Tab-separated table of C-alpha atoms in Angstrom:
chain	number	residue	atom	x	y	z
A	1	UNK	CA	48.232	38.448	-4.100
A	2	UNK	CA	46.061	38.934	-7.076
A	3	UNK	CA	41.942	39.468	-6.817
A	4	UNK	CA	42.111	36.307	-8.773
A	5	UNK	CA	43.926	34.046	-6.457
A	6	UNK	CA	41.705	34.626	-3.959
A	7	UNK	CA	39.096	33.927	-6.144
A	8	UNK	CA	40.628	30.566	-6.361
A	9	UNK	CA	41.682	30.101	-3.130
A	10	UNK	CA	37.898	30.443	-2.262
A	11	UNK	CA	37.419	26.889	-4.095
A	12	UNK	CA	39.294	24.448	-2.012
A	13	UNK	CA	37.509	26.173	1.116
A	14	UNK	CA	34.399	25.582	-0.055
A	15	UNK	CA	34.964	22.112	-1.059
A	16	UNK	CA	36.831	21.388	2.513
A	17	UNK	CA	33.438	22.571	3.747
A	18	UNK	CA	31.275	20.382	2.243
A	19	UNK	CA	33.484	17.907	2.474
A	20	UNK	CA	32.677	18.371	6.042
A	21	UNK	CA	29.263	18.806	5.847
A	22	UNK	CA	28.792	15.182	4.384
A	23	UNK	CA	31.315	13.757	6.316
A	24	UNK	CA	28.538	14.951	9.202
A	25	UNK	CA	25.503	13.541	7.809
A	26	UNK	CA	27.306	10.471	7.322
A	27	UNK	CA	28.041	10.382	10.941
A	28	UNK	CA	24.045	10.722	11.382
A	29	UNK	CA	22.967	8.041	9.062
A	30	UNK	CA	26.641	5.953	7.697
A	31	UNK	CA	26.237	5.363	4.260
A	32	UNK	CA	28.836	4.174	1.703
A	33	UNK	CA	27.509	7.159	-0.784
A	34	UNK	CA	28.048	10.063	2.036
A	35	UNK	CA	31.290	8.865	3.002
A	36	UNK	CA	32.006	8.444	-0.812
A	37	UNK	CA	31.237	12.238	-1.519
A	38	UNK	CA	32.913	13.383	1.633
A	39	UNK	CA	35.828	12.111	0.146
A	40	UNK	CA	35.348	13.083	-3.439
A	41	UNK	CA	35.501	16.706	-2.154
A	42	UNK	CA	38.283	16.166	-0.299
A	43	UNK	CA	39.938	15.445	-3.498
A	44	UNK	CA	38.271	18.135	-5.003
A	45	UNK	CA	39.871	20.744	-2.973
A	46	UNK	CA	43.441	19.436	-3.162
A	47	UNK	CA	42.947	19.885	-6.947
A	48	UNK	CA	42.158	23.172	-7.004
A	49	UNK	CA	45.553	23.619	-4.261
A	50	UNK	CA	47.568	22.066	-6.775
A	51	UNK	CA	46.070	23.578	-10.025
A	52	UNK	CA	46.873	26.977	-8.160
A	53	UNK	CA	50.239	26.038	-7.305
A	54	UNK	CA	51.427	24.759	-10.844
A	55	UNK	CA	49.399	27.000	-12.598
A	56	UNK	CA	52.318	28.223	-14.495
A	57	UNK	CA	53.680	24.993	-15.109
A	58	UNK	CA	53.541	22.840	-18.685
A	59	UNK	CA	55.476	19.837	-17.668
A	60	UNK	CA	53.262	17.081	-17.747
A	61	UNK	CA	54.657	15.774	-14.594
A	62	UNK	CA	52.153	18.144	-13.312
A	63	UNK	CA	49.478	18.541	-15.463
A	64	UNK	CA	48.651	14.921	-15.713
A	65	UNK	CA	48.011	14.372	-12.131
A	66	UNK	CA	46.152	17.793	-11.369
A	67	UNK	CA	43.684	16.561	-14.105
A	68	UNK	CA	43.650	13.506	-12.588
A	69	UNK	CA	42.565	14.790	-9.328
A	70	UNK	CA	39.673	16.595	-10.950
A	71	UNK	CA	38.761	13.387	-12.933
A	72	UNK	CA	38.833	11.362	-9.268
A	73	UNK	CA	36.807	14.082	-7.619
A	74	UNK	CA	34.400	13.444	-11.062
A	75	UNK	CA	34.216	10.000	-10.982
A	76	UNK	CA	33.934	9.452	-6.797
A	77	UNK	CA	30.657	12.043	-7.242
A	78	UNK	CA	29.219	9.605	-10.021
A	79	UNK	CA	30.101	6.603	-7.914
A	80	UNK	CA	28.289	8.369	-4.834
A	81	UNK	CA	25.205	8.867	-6.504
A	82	UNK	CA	24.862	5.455	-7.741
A	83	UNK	CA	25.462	3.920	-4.560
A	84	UNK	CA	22.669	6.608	-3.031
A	85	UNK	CA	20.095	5.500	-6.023
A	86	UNK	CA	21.247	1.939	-6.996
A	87	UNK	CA	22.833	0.773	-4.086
A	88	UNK	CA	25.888	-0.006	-5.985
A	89	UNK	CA	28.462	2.059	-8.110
A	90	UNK	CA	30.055	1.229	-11.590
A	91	UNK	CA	33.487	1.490	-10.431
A	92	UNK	CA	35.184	-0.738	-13.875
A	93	UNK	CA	33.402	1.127	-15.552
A	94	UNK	CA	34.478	5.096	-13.720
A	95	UNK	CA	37.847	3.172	-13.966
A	96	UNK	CA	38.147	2.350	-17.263
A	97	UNK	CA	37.063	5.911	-18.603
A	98	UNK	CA	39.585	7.056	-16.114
A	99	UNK	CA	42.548	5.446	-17.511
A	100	UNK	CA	41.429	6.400	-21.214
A	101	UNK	CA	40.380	10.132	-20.468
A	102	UNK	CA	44.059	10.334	-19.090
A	103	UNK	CA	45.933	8.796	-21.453
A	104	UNK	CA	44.503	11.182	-23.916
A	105	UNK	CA	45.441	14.274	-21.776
A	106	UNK	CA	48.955	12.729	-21.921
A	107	UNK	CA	49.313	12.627	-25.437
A	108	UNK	CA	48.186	15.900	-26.168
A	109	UNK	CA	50.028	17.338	-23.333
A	110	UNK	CA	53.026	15.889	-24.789
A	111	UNK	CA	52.966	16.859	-28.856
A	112	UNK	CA	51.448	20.211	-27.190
A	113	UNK	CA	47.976	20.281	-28.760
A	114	UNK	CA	46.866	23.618	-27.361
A	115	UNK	CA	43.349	23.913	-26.755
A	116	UNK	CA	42.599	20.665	-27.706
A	117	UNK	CA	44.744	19.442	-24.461
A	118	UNK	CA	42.557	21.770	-22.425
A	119	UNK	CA	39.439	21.058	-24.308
A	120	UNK	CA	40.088	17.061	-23.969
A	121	UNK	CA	40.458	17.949	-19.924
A	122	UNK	CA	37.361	19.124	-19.213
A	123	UNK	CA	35.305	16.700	-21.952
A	124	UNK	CA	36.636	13.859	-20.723
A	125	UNK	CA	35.420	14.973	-16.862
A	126	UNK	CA	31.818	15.909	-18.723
A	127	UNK	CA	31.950	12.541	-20.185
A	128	UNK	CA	32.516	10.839	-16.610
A	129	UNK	CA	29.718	13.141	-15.110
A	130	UNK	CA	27.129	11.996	-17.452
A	131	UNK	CA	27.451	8.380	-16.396
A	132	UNK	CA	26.103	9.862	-13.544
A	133	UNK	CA	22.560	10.851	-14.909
A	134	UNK	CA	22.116	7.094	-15.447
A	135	UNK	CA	22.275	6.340	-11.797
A	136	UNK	CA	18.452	8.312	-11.966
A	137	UNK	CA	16.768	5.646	-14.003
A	138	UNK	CA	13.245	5.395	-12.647
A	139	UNK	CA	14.446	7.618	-9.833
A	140	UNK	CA	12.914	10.782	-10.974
A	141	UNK	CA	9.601	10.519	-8.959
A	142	UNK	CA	10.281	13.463	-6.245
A	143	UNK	CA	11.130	17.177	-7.191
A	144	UNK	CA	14.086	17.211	-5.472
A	145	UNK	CA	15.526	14.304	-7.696
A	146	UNK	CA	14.338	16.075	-10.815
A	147	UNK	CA	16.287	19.006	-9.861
A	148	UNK	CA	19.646	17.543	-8.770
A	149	UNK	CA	19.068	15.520	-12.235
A	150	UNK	CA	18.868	19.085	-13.884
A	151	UNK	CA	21.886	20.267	-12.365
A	152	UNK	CA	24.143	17.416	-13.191
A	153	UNK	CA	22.982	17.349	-16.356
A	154	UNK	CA	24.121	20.861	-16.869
A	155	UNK	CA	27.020	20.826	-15.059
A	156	UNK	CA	27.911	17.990	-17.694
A	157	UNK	CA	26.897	20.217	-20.351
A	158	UNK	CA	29.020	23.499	-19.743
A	159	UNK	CA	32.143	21.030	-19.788
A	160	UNK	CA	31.943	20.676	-23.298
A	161	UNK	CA	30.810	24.359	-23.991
A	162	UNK	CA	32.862	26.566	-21.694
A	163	UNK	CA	36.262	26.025	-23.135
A	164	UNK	CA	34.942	26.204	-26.240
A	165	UNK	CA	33.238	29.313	-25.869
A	166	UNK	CA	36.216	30.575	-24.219
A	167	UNK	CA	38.512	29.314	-27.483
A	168	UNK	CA	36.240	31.499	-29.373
A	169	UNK	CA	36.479	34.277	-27.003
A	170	UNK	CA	40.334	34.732	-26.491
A	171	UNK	CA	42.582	36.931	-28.098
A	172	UNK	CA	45.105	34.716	-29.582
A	173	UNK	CA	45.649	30.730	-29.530
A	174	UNK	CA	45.568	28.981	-26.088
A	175	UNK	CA	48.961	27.759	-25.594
A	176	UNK	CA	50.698	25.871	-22.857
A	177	UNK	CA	52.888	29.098	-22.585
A	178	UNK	CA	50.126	31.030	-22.255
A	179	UNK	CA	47.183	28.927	-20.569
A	180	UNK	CA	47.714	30.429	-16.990
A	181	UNK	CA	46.982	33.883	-18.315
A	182	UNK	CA	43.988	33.562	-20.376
A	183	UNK	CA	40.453	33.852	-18.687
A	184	UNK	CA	40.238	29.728	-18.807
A	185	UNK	CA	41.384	29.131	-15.855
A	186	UNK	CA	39.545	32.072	-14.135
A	187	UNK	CA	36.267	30.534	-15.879
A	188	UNK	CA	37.231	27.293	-14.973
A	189	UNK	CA	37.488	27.765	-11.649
A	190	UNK	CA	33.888	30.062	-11.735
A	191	UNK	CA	32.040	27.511	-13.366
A	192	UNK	CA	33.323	24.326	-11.837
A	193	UNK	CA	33.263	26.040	-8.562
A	194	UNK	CA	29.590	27.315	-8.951
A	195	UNK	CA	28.787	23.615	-10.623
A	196	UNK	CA	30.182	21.703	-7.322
A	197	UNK	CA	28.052	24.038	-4.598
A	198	UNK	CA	25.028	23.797	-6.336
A	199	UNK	CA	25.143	20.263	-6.738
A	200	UNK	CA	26.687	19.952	-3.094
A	201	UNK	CA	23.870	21.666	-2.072
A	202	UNK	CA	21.502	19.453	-4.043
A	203	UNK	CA	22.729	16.438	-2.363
A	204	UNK	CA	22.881	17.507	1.027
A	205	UNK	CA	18.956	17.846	0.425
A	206	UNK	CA	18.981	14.622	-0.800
A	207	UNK	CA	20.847	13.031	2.313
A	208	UNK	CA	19.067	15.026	4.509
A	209	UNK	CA	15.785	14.515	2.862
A	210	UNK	CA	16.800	10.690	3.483
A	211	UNK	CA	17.667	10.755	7.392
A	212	UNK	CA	14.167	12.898	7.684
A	213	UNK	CA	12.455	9.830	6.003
A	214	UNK	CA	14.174	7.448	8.104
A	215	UNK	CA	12.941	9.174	10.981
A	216	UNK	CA	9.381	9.077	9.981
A	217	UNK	CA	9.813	5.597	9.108
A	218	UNK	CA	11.110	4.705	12.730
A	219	UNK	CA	8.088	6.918	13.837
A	220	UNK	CA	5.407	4.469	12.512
A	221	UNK	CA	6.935	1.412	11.834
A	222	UNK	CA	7.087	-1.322	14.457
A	223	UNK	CA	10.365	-2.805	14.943
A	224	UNK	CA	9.419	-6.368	15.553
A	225	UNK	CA	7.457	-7.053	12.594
A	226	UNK	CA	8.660	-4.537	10.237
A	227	UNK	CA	5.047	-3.068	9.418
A	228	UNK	CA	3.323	-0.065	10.592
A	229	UNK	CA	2.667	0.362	14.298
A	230	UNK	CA	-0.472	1.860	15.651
A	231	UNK	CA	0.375	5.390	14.655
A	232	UNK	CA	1.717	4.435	11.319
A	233	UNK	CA	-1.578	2.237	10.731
A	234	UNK	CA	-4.127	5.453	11.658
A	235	UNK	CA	-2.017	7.930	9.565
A	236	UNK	CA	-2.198	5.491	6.177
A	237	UNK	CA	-5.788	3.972	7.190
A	238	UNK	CA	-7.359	7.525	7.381
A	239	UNK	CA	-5.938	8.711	4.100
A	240	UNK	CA	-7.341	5.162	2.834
A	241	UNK	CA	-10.634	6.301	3.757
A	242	UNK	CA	-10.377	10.081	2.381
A	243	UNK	CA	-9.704	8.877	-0.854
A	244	UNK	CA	-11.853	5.660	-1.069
A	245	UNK	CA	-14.461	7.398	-3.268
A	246	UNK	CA	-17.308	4.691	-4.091
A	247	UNK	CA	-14.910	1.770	-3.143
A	248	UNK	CA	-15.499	-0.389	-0.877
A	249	UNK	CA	-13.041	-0.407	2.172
A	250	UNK	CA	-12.651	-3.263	4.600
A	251	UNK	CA	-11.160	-4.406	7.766
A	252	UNK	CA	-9.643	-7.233	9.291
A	253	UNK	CA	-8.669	-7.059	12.901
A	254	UNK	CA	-6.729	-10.286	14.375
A	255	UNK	CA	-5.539	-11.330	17.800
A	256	UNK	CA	-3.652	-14.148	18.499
A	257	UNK	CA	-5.202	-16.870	21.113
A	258	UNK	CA	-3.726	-17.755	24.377
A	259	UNK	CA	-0.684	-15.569	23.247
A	260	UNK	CA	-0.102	-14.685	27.186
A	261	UNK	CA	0.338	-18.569	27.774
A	262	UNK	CA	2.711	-19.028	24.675
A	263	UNK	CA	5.144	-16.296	26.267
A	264	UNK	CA	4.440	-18.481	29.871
A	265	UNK	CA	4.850	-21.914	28.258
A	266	UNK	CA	7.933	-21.415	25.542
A	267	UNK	CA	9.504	-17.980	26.644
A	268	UNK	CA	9.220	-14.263	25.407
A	269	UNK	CA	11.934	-15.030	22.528
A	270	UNK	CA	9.308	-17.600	21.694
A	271	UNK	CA	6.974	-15.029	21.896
A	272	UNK	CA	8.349	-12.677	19.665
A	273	UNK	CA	9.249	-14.315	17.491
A	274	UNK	CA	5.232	-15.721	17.039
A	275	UNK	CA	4.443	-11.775	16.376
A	276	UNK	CA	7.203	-11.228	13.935
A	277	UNK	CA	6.041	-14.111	11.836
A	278	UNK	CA	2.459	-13.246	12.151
A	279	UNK	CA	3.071	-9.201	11.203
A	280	UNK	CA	4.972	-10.498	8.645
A	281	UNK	CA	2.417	-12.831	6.923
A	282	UNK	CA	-0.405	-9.656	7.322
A	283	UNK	CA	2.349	-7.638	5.610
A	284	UNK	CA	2.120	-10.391	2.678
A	285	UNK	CA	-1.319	-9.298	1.942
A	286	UNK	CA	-0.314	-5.466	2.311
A	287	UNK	CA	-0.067	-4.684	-1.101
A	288	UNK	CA	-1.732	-2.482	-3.484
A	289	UNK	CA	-2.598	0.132	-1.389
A	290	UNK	CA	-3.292	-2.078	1.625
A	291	UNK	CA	-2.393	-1.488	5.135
A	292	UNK	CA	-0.999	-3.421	7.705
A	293	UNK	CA	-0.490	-2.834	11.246
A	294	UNK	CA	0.251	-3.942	14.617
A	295	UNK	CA	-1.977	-2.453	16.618
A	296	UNK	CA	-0.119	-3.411	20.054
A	297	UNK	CA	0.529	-6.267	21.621
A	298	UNK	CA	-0.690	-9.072	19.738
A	299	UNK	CA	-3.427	-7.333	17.938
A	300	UNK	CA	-3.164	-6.773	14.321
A	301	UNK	CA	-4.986	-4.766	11.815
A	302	UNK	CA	-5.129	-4.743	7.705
A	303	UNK	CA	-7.272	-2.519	5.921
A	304	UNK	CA	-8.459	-2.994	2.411
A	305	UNK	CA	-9.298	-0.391	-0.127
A	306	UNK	CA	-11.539	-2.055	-2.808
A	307	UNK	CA	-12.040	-5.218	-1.089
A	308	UNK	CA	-15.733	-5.602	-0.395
A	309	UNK	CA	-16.692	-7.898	3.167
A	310	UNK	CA	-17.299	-11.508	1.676
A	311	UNK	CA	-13.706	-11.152	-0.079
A	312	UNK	CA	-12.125	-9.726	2.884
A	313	UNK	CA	-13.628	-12.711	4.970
A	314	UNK	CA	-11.837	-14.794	2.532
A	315	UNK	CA	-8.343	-13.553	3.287
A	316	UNK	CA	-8.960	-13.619	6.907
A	317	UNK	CA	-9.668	-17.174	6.523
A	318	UNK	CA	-6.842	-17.698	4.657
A	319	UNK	CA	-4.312	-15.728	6.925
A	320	UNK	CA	-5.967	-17.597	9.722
A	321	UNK	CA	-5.319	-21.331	7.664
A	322	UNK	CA	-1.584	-20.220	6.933
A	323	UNK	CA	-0.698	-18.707	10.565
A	324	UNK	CA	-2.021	-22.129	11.896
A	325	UNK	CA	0.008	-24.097	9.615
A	326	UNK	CA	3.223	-22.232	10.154
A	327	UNK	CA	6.439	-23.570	11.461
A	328	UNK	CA	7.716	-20.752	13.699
A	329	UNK	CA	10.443	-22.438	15.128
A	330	UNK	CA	11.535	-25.329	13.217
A	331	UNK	CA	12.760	-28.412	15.069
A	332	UNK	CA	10.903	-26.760	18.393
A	333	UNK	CA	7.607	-29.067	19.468
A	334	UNK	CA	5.038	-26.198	20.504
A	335	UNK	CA	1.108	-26.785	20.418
A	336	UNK	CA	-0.850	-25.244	17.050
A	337	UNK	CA	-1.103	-21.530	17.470
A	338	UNK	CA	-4.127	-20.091	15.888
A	339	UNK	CA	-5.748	-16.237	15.646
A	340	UNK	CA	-9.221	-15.138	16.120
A	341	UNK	CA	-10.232	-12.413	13.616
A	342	UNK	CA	-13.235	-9.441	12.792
A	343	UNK	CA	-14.525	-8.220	10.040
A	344	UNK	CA	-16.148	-5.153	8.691
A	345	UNK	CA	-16.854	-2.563	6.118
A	346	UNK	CA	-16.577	0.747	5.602
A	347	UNK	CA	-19.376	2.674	5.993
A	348	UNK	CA	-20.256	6.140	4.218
A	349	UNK	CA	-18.805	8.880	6.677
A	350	UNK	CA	-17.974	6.976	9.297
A	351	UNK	CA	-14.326	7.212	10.918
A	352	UNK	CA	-11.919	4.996	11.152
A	353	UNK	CA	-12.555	4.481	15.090
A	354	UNK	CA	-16.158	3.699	14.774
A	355	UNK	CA	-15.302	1.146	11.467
A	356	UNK	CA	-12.100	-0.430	13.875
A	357	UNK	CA	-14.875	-0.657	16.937
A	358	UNK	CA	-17.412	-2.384	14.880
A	359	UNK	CA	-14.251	-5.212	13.480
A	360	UNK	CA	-13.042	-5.469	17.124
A	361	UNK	CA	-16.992	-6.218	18.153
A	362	UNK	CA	-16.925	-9.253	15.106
A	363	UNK	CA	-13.110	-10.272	16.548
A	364	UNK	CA	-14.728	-10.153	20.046
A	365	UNK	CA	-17.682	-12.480	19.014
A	366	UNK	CA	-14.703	-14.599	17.683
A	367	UNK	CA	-13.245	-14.650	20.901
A	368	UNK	CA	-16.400	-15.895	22.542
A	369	UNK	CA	-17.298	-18.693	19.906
A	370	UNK	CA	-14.363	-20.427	21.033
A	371	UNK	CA	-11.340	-18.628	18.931
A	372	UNK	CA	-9.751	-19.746	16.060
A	373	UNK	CA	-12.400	-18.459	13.693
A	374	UNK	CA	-13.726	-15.420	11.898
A	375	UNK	CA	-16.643	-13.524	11.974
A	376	UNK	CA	-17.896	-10.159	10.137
A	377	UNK	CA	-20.039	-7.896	11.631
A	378	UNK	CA	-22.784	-8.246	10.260
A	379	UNK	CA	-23.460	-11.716	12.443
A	380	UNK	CA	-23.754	-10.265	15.206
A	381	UNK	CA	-27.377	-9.542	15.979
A	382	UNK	CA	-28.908	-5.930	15.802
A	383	UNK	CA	-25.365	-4.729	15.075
A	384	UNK	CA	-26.484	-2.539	12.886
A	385	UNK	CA	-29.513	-1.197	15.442
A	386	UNK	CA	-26.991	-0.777	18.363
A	387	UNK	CA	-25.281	2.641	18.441
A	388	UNK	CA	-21.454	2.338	18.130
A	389	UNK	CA	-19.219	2.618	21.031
A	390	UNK	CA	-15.767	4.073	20.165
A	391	UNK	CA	-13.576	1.626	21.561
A	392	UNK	CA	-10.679	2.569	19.346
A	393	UNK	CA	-10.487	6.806	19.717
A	394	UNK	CA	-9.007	8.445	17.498
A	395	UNK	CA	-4.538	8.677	18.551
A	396	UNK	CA	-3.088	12.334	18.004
A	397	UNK	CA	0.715	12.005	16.666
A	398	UNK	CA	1.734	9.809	19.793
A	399	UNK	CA	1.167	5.743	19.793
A	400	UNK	CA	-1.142	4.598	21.589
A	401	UNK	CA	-0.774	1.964	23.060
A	402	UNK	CA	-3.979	-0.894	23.184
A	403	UNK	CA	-4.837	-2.682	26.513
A	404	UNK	CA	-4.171	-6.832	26.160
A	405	UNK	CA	-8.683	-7.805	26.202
A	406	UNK	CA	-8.577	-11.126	24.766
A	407	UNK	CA	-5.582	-13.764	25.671
């Protein structure tokens, strides 16, 4: 056995191997995409088998369906990025240019076009692999995106220019006779070997780059209301505060009244479901670089870059107006449910413990002027005279978790 057979033989391993290896990470985190380009190497490899195989072989009993396996294995990695960046995949559209790039092979297989039938092969995969680069639109924010971008678009590229370099290069006309022993197939397999790892290893960045973000995500987001829990809240809010400049930053703490009677009266399903809809109307207002959290229990917080007190009073009376209007349960009688909130503002070098203790001293004054209200800091008397107490120390990278103080 040749030096160059095993050269080719070294192909469908690879391929089986990363067919694998996203076959795994799809069993971590299912995805239609991973499963997608599990498969798509799959075909990949039994391409390069049968190219190997029939090598020698001109009848286009063969040819047509090797180069349809390498136009699957093209079009099932286009279909697996889109699904991975859009969420869905152009499969009329793969299909169509299947059908077409195929039907051309056939033709000039059949009146024996010479190296325009091998040219027309690997042009009309390059052609399918450039739909790909649209499934980046607007996607090209992170390095690693840029990059597999790069890489695609090359691997695109040398379709169109390695068989003609290698046209120019060979000593004699490419033939069907003598395809199998010019360097084209050697080069083929090189390049379109080399093309597929890099890329494969591109993607598995990608994937993996996705389950580690998922993680995080699961790390500081709380499950019930879908917005950041405690830990989630202190890594965002003290980045907020780093980079708030001359802004002003404000905060809204909120706890909802008699919430230990509405789990006793109506049930902890009831319950929940009275957090879920109040994280998610403080996540309504957590936009443009605002924060939202659930601090624990029933205790919520939303910071507010640029948001100076007297306008951040006005959206805690207006998330306290809609939370008491709300319909958690439709159809279900259940008395008014209403919130108690604090306000405050940033001050220059303070932390965000000391600014959270002196909103939790305003929601605590709430609390004692009979709930149901807001009130910013500066109300209380000699606020500003009293030295702070930290009631809100700093967390390290665990939650932690707030005692229930108000009911």
């Amino acid at each position: 056995m040749s030096t160059g057979v095993y050269f080719q033989l070294m192909n469908p391993l690879v391929f089986g191997l990363f067919s694998l290896g996203f076959l795994g990470i799809h069993h971590m985190r299912p995805s239609k995409s991973t499963l997608v380009i599990s498969i798509s190497y799959v075909v990949g490899a039994i391409a390069f088998i049968s190219d190997l195989i029939f090598q020698d072989s001109t009848l286009l009993i063969t040819r047509v369906p090797i180069a349809g396996l390498y136009a699957i294995t093209t079009c099932m990695l286009v279909a697996a990025l889109f699904l991975h960046y859009r969420g869905k995949a152009p499969w009329t559209v793969l299909g169509g240019l299947l059908v077409v790039h195929l039907a051309i092979y056939s033709y000039l297989m059949a009146i024996e076009a010479d190296w325009i039938r091998s040219f027309s092969a690997n042009a009309g995969c390059g052609i399918l692999a450039s739909i790909g680069l649209f499934a980046f639109r607007g996607k090209l924010d992170r390095t690693l995106d840029r990059v597999t971008f790069s890489i695609l678009a090359l691997c695109c590229a040398q379709s169109f220019i390695r068989p003609a370099i290698i046209a120019v290069l060979a000593s004699g006309p490419l033939t069907n006779a003598n395809h199998s022993e010019t360097t084209f197939i050697f080069a083929m397999h090189f390049v379109v070997g080399a093309c597929a790892v890099t890329m494969g290893m591109c993607l598995i960045l990608v994937f993996s780059q996705a389950i580690f973000n998922d993680l995080r995500n699961n790390s500081v987001t709380d499950v019930l209301t879908g917005i950041n829990n405690r830990r989630g809240f202190d890594e965002a809010g003290n980045l907020v505060l780093q980079n708030s400049a001359a802004q002003p930053v404000s905060l809204i703490l909120a706890d909802l009244d008699h919430f230990k009677s509405v789990n006793d009266n109506y049930g902890h399903a009831f319950g929940d479901g009275v957090i879920a809809s109040f994280g998610a109307l403080m996540g309504d207002y957590a936009r443009f670089g605002r924060v939202a959290g659930r601090l624990g229990g029933e205790e919520f917080g939303l910071l507010l870059p640029g948001v100076p007190l007297s306008m951040a009073a006005e959206l805690a009376e207006s998330i306290r107006r809609r939370f008491a209007a709300a319909n958690i349960q439709p159809g279900e009688p259940h008395d008014v449910l209403t919130a108690s909130f604090g306000v405050a503002q940033y001050k220059k070098e303070e932390s965000l413990s000391q600014l959270m203790t002196r909103a939790d001293q305003a929601l605590y004054r709430s609390k004692d002027c009979g709930r149901d209200r807001v009130t910013c800091d500066t109300e209380i008397p000699d606020t500003a005279a009293e030295p702070t107490q930290n009631m809100y120390p700093a967390t390290s990278a665990t939650v932690q978790k707030l005692p229930v103080k108000y009911g």
